[in-house]
mmCIF file of C-alpha atoms in Angstrom:
data_model
loop_
_atom_site.group_PDB
_atom_site.id
_atom_site.type_symbol
_atom_site.label_atom_id
_atom_site.label_comp_id
_atom_site.label_asym_id
_atom_site.label_seq_id
_atom_site.Cartn_x
_atom_site.Cartn_y
_atom_site.Cartn_z
ATOM 1 C CA MET Y 1 -13.913 -0.892 2.015
ATOM 2 C CA LYS Y 2 -15.205 2.667 0.185
ATOM 3 C CA HIS Y 3 -14.967 0.717 -3.040
ATOM 4 C CA GLY Y 4 -15.761 -3.181 -2.265
ATOM 5 C CA SER Y 5 -11.869 -4.359 -2.610
ATOM 6 C CA LEU Y 6 -8.393 -3.584 -3.140
ATOM 7 C CA VAL Y 7 -8.104 -0.392 -5.785
ATOM 8 C CA LEU Y 8 -5.196 -1.107 -7.675
ATOM 9 C CA GLU Y 9 -3.375 0.374 -11.530
ATOM 10 C CA LYS Y 10 -2.792 -2.562 -14.130
ATOM 11 C CA LYS Y 11 0.962 -1.780 -13.644
ATOM 12 C CA GLU Y 12 1.291 -1.267 -10.086
ATOM 13 C CA TYR Y 13 -0.520 -4.520 -9.579
ATOM 14 C CA VAL Y 14 2.136 -6.218 -12.226
ATOM 15 C CA TYR Y 15 5.043 -4.905 -10.208
ATOM 16 C CA ILE Y 16 3.610 -5.700 -6.875
ATOM 17 C CA LYS Y 17 2.808 -9.368 -7.640
ATOM 18 C CA SER Y 18 6.782 -9.934 -8.726
ATOM 19 C CA LEU Y 19 7.818 -8.216 -5.094
ATOM 20 C CA LEU Y 20 5.363 -11.063 -3.564
ATOM 21 C CA ASN Y 21 6.795 -13.596 -5.523
ATOM 22 C CA VAL Y 22 10.586 -12.404 -4.329
ATOM 23 C CA SER Y 23 9.688 -12.177 -0.765
ATOM 24 C CA GLU Y 24 7.616 -15.173 -0.357
ATOM 25 C CA HIS Y 25 10.075 -16.396 2.071
ATOM 26 C CA THR Y 26 11.020 -13.806 4.511
ATOM 27 C CA GLU Y 27 11.972 -15.054 7.865
ATOM 28 C CA GLU Y 28 10.158 -12.250 9.853
ATOM 29 C CA GLY Y 29 6.750 -13.811 10.914
ATOM 30 C CA LYS Y 30 5.477 -10.252 11.016
ATOM 31 C CA VAL Y 31 5.981 -9.067 7.430
ATOM 32 C CA GLN Y 32 5.454 -12.734 5.967
ATOM 33 C CA THR Y 33 1.812 -12.485 7.696
ATOM 34 C CA SER Y 34 1.248 -9.343 6.015
ATOM 35 C CA LEU Y 35 2.525 -10.470 2.815
ATOM 36 C CA ASP Y 36 -0.009 -13.696 2.799
ATOM 37 C CA LYS Y 37 -2.673 -11.826 4.207
ATOM 38 C CA PHE Y 38 -2.292 -9.117 1.157
ATOM 39 C CA ALA Y 39 -2.027 -11.525 -1.584
ATOM 40 C CA GLU Y 40 -5.465 -12.926 -0.351
ATOM 41 C CA GLU Y 41 -6.933 -9.923 -0.604
ATOM 42 C CA LEU Y 42 -4.982 -9.329 -4.140
ATOM 43 C CA LYS Y 43 -7.638 -12.124 -5.718
ATOM 44 C CA LEU Y 44 -10.039 -10.077 -5.071
ATOM 45 C CA ALA Y 45 -8.641 -6.701 -6.434
ATOM 46 C CA LYS Y 46 -10.558 -4.176 -8.872
ATOM 47 C CA ILE Y 47 -7.578 -4.033 -11.284
ATOM 48 C CA LEU Y 48 -7.607 -0.668 -13.293
ATOM 49 C CA ASP Y 49 -5.820 1.151 -16.453
ATOM 50 C CA GLU Y 50 -4.122 4.103 -15.502
ATOM 51 C CA GLU Y 51 -6.484 6.298 -16.559
ATOM 52 C CA GLU Y 52 -9.207 4.894 -15.117
ATOM 53 C CA MET Y 53 -7.767 5.150 -11.399
ATOM 54 C CA LEU Y 54 -9.227 7.157 -8.260
ATOM 55 C CA ASP Y 55 -7.739 9.680 -6.722
ATOM 56 C CA ASP Y 56 -8.338 9.007 -3.147
ATOM 57 C CA VAL Y 57 -6.766 5.327 -3.768
ATOM 58 C CA ILE Y 58 -3.492 4.547 -2.059
ATOM 59 C CA ARG Y 59 -0.759 3.742 -4.529
ATOM 60 C CA LEU Y 60 3.109 3.736 -4.627
ATOM 61 C CA ASN Y 61 4.279 7.255 -3.953
ATOM 62 C CA THR Y 62 0.839 8.069 -2.351
ATOM 63 C CA VAL Y 63 1.319 10.592 0.766
ATOM 64 C CA VAL Y 64 -1.189 9.138 3.240
ATOM 65 C CA THR Y 65 -1.974 10.735 6.411
ATOM 66 C CA ILE Y 66 -3.439 8.047 8.946
ATOM 67 C CA ALA Y 67 -4.669 7.918 12.653
ATOM 68 C CA SER Y 68 -4.795 4.875 15.125
ATOM 69 C CA GLY Y 69 -7.726 6.429 17.130
ATOM 70 C CA ASP Y 70 -6.314 9.565 19.295
ATOM 71 C CA VAL Y 71 -3.586 7.461 20.270
ATOM 72 C CA TRP Y 72 -1.343 8.725 17.000
ATOM 73 C CA GLU Y 73 -1.145 10.495 13.745
ATOM 74 C CA LYS Y 74 0.720 10.154 11.054
ATOM 75 C CA THR Y 75 2.005 11.264 7.540
ATOM 76 C CA ILE Y 76 3.813 8.775 5.693
ATOM 77 C CA GLN Y 77 4.492 7.892 1.588
ATOM 78 C CA ILE Y 78 4.537 4.384 0.488
ATOM 79 C CA VAL Y 79 7.149 3.962 -2.185
ATOM 80 C CA LYS Y 80 9.360 0.703 -3.385
ATOM 81 C CA PRO Y 81 12.058 -1.166 -1.387
ATOM 82 C CA THR Y 82 14.770 0.470 -3.188
ATOM 83 C CA GLU Y 83 13.994 4.279 -2.482
ATOM 84 C CA LYS Y 84 12.411 3.840 1.602
ATOM 85 C CA ASP Y 85 14.029 6.473 3.997
ATOM 86 C CA LEU Y 86 12.523 6.311 7.340
ATOM 87 C CA LYS Y 87 13.724 9.487 8.199
ATOM 88 C CA ASN Y 88 11.848 11.519 5.177
ATOM 89 C CA ASN Y 89 8.829 9.151 6.589
ATOM 90 C CA LYS Y 90 8.661 7.172 2.879
ATOM 91 C CA VAL Y 91 7.793 3.922 3.962
ATOM 92 C CA SER Y 92 8.500 0.433 2.058
ATOM 93 C CA ILE Y 93 5.340 -1.657 0.465
ATOM 94 C CA LEU Y 94 7.113 -4.445 1.774
ATOM 95 C CA THR Y 95 6.289 -3.056 5.556
ATOM 96 C CA PRO Y 96 3.217 -4.016 7.415
ATOM 97 C CA ILE Y 97 1.990 -0.684 6.738
ATOM 98 C CA GLY Y 98 2.649 0.161 3.415
ATOM 99 C CA ILE Y 99 1.219 -3.421 3.065
ATOM 100 C CA ALA Y 100 -1.855 -2.413 4.932
ATOM 101 C CA LEU Y 101 -2.661 0.570 3.349
ATOM 102 C CA PHE Y 102 -2.183 -0.333 -0.314
ATOM 103 C CA GLY Y 103 -5.474 -0.529 -2.866
ATOM 104 C CA TYR Y 104 -7.371 0.971 0.320
ATOM 105 C CA ALA Y 105 -9.145 4.666 -0.121
ATOM 106 C CA LEU Y 106 -9.795 7.762 1.896
ATOM 107 C CA ASN Y 107 -11.732 7.066 4.648
ATOM 108 C CA ASP Y 108 -11.006 3.145 5.487
ATOM 109 C CA VAL Y 109 -10.909 2.256 8.407
ATOM 110 C CA VAL Y 110 -8.252 -0.539 7.990
ATOM 111 C CA HIS Y 111 -7.565 -3.720 10.476
ATOM 112 C CA TRP Y 112 -3.967 -5.455 10.343
ATOM 113 C CA ASP Y 113 -1.931 -7.004 12.197
ATOM 114 C CA LEU Y 114 1.319 -4.615 12.616
ATOM 115 C CA PRO Y 115 4.318 -5.108 14.938
ATOM 116 C CA GLY Y 116 2.770 -3.172 17.486
ATOM 117 C CA GLY Y 117 -0.302 -5.810 17.587
ATOM 118 C CA LYS Y 118 -3.410 -5.479 16.124
ATOM 119 C CA LYS Y 119 -4.481 -1.784 14.921
ATOM 120 C CA GLU Y 120 -7.211 0.069 13.702
ATOM 121 C CA VAL Y 121 -6.374 2.410 11.442
ATOM 122 C CA LYS Y 122 -8.339 4.886 9.452
ATOM 123 C CA ILE Y 123 -7.194 7.013 6.353
ATOM 124 C CA LEU Y 124 -7.507 10.535 6.577
ATOM 125 C CA LYS Y 125 -6.136 11.858 3.507
ATOM 126 C CA VAL Y 126 -4.611 10.726 0.474
ATOM 127 C CA THR Y 127 -2.405 12.503 -2.023
ATOM 128 C CA GLN Y 128 -1.034 12.138 -4.580
ATOM 129 C CA LYS Y 129 2.818 12.989 -5.691
ATOM 130 C CA GLU Y 130 2.943 14.635 -9.524
ATOM 131 C CA GLY Y 131 5.422 13.211 -11.882
ATOM 132 C CA LYS Y 132 5.152 9.632 -10.974
ATOM 133 C CA GLU Y 133 7.232 7.457 -12.646
ATOM 134 C CA SER Y 134 6.559 4.959 -15.515
ATOM 135 C CA PHE Y 135 5.748 2.043 -14.610
ATOM 136 C CA SER Y 136 6.678 0.232 -17.562
ATOM 137 C CA THR Y 137 10.226 0.362 -16.404
ATOM 138 C CA LEU Y 138 9.738 -1.909 -13.677
ATOM 139 C CA ILE Y 139 8.525 -4.680 -15.358
#
């Protein structure tokens, strides 16, 4: 892990914690397993103010290109659950892949239990979207 632990912006951290509290009783086993693992990783996360955030860290609205070895490569955007749109590659933070990537950085290799089984995913490209909304309206 490039930065030693997950890195989250303070307001996003509060938002994610509230999502986890609401989602803690999901019926889907793989999702719940991912949520539980993510909650454990959050305990050791570095929480930074907006102006301290690193450009190479995956956060809400980040567009990220990932690959699993030579098997596949995909570009997705991590979004709030209400903004998911799989046709446009917008993936909810509350999906196993959204949870797996959040807080990791460019060139990190993430080992996560995804619906297709345990996967090793490398982060190839991280692009922050311009005009990110203020998270003060979310909390």
